[in-house]
Every structure is written in C-alpha cells, then in structure tokens.
Coordinates of C-alpha atoms in Angstrom, one line a residue:
M79 CA 11.6 43.9 -31.4
D80 CA 9.9 42.0 -33.8
L81 CA 12.1 38.8 -34.2
L82 CA 12.4 38.9 -30.4
S83 CA 8.4 39.1 -29.7
S84 CA 8.1 36.4 -32.8
G85 CA 10.4 33.8 -30.8
V86 CA 8.6 34.3 -27.5
Y87 CA 5.2 33.2 -29.7
V88 CA 6.9 30.3 -31.6
L89 CA 8.2 29.4 -28.2
L90 CA 4.3 29.5 -26.7
A91 CA 3.0 28.1 -29.4
V92 CA 5.4 25.1 -29.0
V93 CA 4.9 24.8 -25.1
A94 CA 0.8 24.8 -25.9
F95 CA 1.0 22.5 -28.4
V96 CA 3.0 19.9 -26.3
L97 CA 0.8 20.4 -23.7
V98 CA -1.9 19.3 -25.5
L99 CA -0.8 16.5 -27.7
G100 CA 1.0 15.2 -24.3
N101 CA -2.1 14.8 -22.5
F102 CA -3.8 12.2 -25.4
F103 CA -2.9 8.6 -24.7
T104 CA -4.2 4.8 -26.1
V105 CA -5.6 2.1 -24.5
N106 CA -4.7 -1.2 -25.9
T107 CA -7.5 -3.4 -27.6
A108 CA -8.5 -5.8 -24.5
Q109 CA -7.5 -3.4 -21.9
V110 CA -8.9 -0.1 -20.1
A111 CA -7.5 2.5 -18.1
V112 CA -8.5 3.8 -14.7
I113 CA -8.7 7.7 -14.9
T114 CA -8.6 9.5 -11.5
R115 CA -8.8 13.4 -11.0
F116 CA -6.7 14.7 -8.2
G117 CA -6.6 10.9 -6.6
R118 CA -9.9 10.6 -7.0
F119 CA -11.5 7.6 -9.7
L120 CA -13.1 9.5 -12.3
R121 CA -13.5 7.3 -15.2
V122 CA -12.7 4.2 -17.3
A123 CA -11.0 5.0 -20.3
N124 CA -11.9 2.2 -23.1
P125 CA -9.5 1.2 -25.7
G126 CA -8.5 3.6 -28.5
L127 CA -7.4 7.2 -28.5
N128 CA -8.3 8.9 -25.4
W129 CA -7.6 12.4 -23.5
K130 CA -7.0 13.8 -20.1
L131 CA -7.5 17.5 -18.7
P132 CA -3.6 18.5 -18.1
F133 CA -2.2 18.7 -14.3
I134 CA -5.7 17.6 -13.5
D135 CA -6.4 13.7 -14.5
S136 CA -4.1 11.0 -14.5
I137 CA -4.0 7.8 -15.3
A138 CA -4.0 5.3 -11.7
G139 CA -3.3 2.3 -14.0
R140 CA -4.2 -0.1 -16.6
V141 CA -6.8 -3.3 -16.2
S142 CA -6.6 -6.2 -18.9
L143 CA -9.8 -7.3 -19.8
R144 CA -8.4 -11.0 -21.1
V145 CA -8.7 -14.1 -19.6
N146 CA -6.0 -15.2 -17.4
Q147 CA -5.1 -18.7 -16.3
I148 CA -3.8 -19.6 -12.7
A149 CA -2.6 -22.9 -12.1
L150 CA -3.0 -24.3 -8.5
T151 CA -1.5 -27.7 -6.9
M152 CA -4.1 -29.1 -4.1
E153 CA -2.9 -32.0 -2.0
T154 CA -5.2 -33.1 0.3
K155 CA -6.4 -36.8 2.2
T156 CA -9.5 -38.7 1.3
K157 CA -11.5 -40.4 3.3
D158 CA -9.7 -43.5 2.9
N159 CA -6.4 -41.9 4.1
V160 CA -4.9 -41.6 0.8
F161 CA -3.1 -38.6 0.1
V162 CA -3.8 -37.0 -3.4
T163 CA -2.7 -34.0 -5.6
I164 CA -5.1 -32.2 -7.6
P165 CA -3.8 -29.8 -9.8
I166 CA -6.5 -27.5 -10.8
S167 CA -6.6 -24.5 -13.4
V168 CA -8.8 -21.7 -12.8
Q169 CA -9.5 -18.9 -16.4
S170 CA -11.0 -15.8 -15.3
R171 CA -11.1 -12.3 -16.3
V172 CA -12.7 -8.7 -15.2
R173 CA -15.9 -8.0 -16.4
P174 CA -16.0 -5.0 -18.6
D175 CA -18.7 -3.5 -16.8
K176 CA -17.0 -4.0 -13.2
V177 CA -13.5 -2.5 -14.1
Y178 CA -13.5 -0.1 -10.4
D179 CA -14.6 -2.8 -8.3
A180 CA -11.8 -4.9 -9.8
Y181 CA -9.2 -2.4 -9.6
Y182 CA -10.0 -0.9 -6.2
R183 CA -11.4 -4.0 -4.2
L184 CA -8.8 -6.6 -4.5
S185 CA -5.3 -6.3 -4.3
S186 CA -4.1 -10.0 -5.4
P187 CA -6.9 -11.4 -7.2
A188 CA -4.7 -15.0 -7.5
E189 CA -4.1 -15.4 -3.9
Q190 CA -8.1 -14.7 -3.2
I191 CA -8.9 -17.1 -6.0
Q192 CA -6.3 -19.8 -4.8
S193 CA -7.8 -19.2 -0.9
Y194 CA -11.3 -20.1 -2.1
V195 CA -10.0 -22.9 -4.1
E196 CA -8.3 -24.3 -1.1
Q197 CA -11.4 -23.9 0.9
V198 CA -13.6 -25.9 -1.8
I199 CA -11.4 -28.6 -1.8
L200 CA -10.7 -28.9 1.7
G201 CA -14.1 -28.9 2.1
T202 CA -15.5 -31.5 -0.2
V203 CA -12.4 -34.1 -1.1
P204 CA -12.0 -35.4 2.4
G205 CA -15.4 -36.6 2.5
M206 CA -14.7 -39.0 -0.4
T207 CA -13.2 -42.2 -0.9
L208 CA -10.0 -42.6 -3.8
D209 CA -12.7 -44.3 -6.2
E210 CA -15.5 -41.5 -5.6
V211 CA -12.5 -38.3 -5.9
F212 CA -11.8 -40.3 -9.3
A213 CA -15.4 -40.4 -10.6
N214 CA -16.4 -37.0 -9.3
Q215 CA -13.6 -35.2 -11.1
S216 CA -15.9 -33.2 -13.3
G217 CA -18.1 -32.6 -10.0
I218 CA -15.2 -30.9 -8.4
A219 CA -14.6 -28.7 -10.8
A220 CA -18.0 -27.6 -10.7
A221 CA -18.5 -27.1 -7.2
V222 CA -15.3 -24.9 -7.1
K223 CA -16.4 -23.1 -10.3
R224 CA -19.9 -22.3 -8.4
E225 CA -18.2 -21.0 -5.2
L226 CA -16.1 -18.9 -6.9
D227 CA -18.5 -17.6 -9.3
V228 CA -20.6 -16.3 -6.0
D229 CA -17.6 -14.8 -4.2
M230 CA -15.2 -13.4 -7.5
A231 CA -18.3 -11.6 -8.6
G232 CA -18.4 -8.9 -5.9
F233 CA -14.7 -8.0 -6.8
G234 CA -15.4 -7.7 -10.5
Y235 CA -13.8 -11.2 -11.6
E236 CA -16.3 -13.6 -13.7
L237 CA -15.0 -17.4 -14.1
V238 CA -14.7 -18.6 -17.4
N239 CA -13.9 -22.1 -16.6
V240 CA -12.3 -24.6 -13.4
L241 CA -10.7 -27.6 -14.8
V242 CA -9.4 -30.2 -12.4
T243 CA -6.9 -31.9 -15.0
D244 CA -5.7 -35.0 -12.8
I245 CA -6.0 -36.3 -9.9
V246 CA -2.6 -38.1 -8.5
P247 CA -2.6 -40.1 -5.8
D248 CA 0.4 -40.6 -3.7
A249 CA 2.6 -43.2 -4.4
K250 CA 2.7 -45.0 -0.8

C-alpha cells in the first residue's frame, strides 16, 4: 500500500507542477499579447514572463509594436492629362495604449491604409499639373500623413512617416 499511495502522490504532484508551469508564457520585446477570459477581453500582457489562469484565460493573439512599412504604388492622371505613377511608403505602428482597438476594430490595417492613401491621392493629384505634382511632392506626402493620422488613430495606429519616393510620368 505504501508504494502505491506514494506513486499516486508523485503522479499528482507532477500533474500539478505541469499545470502550473504550463500557464506561464513569455511575450517578446516590442510585442504584446491579448489575453481573454472565456472569450472576453481581459488584459494586455506586456513583454516578459506572464501568467494566466489555467483553463480559464487564453492568449487570443499577439500584436507587434514595431514600425511596419507598407509600399504602395498609385497611378492617377494630372490636370494636364498626363498619367503618373507615384510610389508611396507608409510607416505605421500600433500605439501601446490602444492595443485593444488595433486588435479588435481593424481586421486588415494594410488594406485600410491603402484605401485612405488612394482617397487622398485621387483627391489631390488630378487638380495639379505635372510640374505642380513634382514641385509639391512633399506636400502630397504631408496631405496623406495628415489624413491618415486622423483616420487611423481611431483604430489604434499612429503614422510614423509617409514618403512619396518618386513621381514617374507615363512614357507616352
């Protein structure tokens, strides 16, 4: 009896030890984890060693706080009927205090940013001549950044920079 009961105690101790250690998790630097309790948002776990309740809490996902760059290419027509291709780089990141909004309110941030950039470019460039487009390259980037800052802030994103890297007129 002694050998059997001590074996049961050892087995229970090992199971309890595995359950406790299995609920520790790490979050990498420049990243946060979204923790839910029974499917409902509970908290945001910061980088480092964290713990969650066994069988009750779960990691819904991880969100990177690093700067992401999205390269876009827009084609539009100027006031003097010249087609131009405008490569644009948008650098954005999730605001650490708005992780909930970034994770739950927006399913595809790259597509949303592209839509806003298209809207601003198509509202700005067709009213300019080709020479004005070249002269206002930084003004176009500033207009895109200004519009995106306002719209994407509601989704938990901040725009670091918007760069209009080149303006390429049509070869014709």
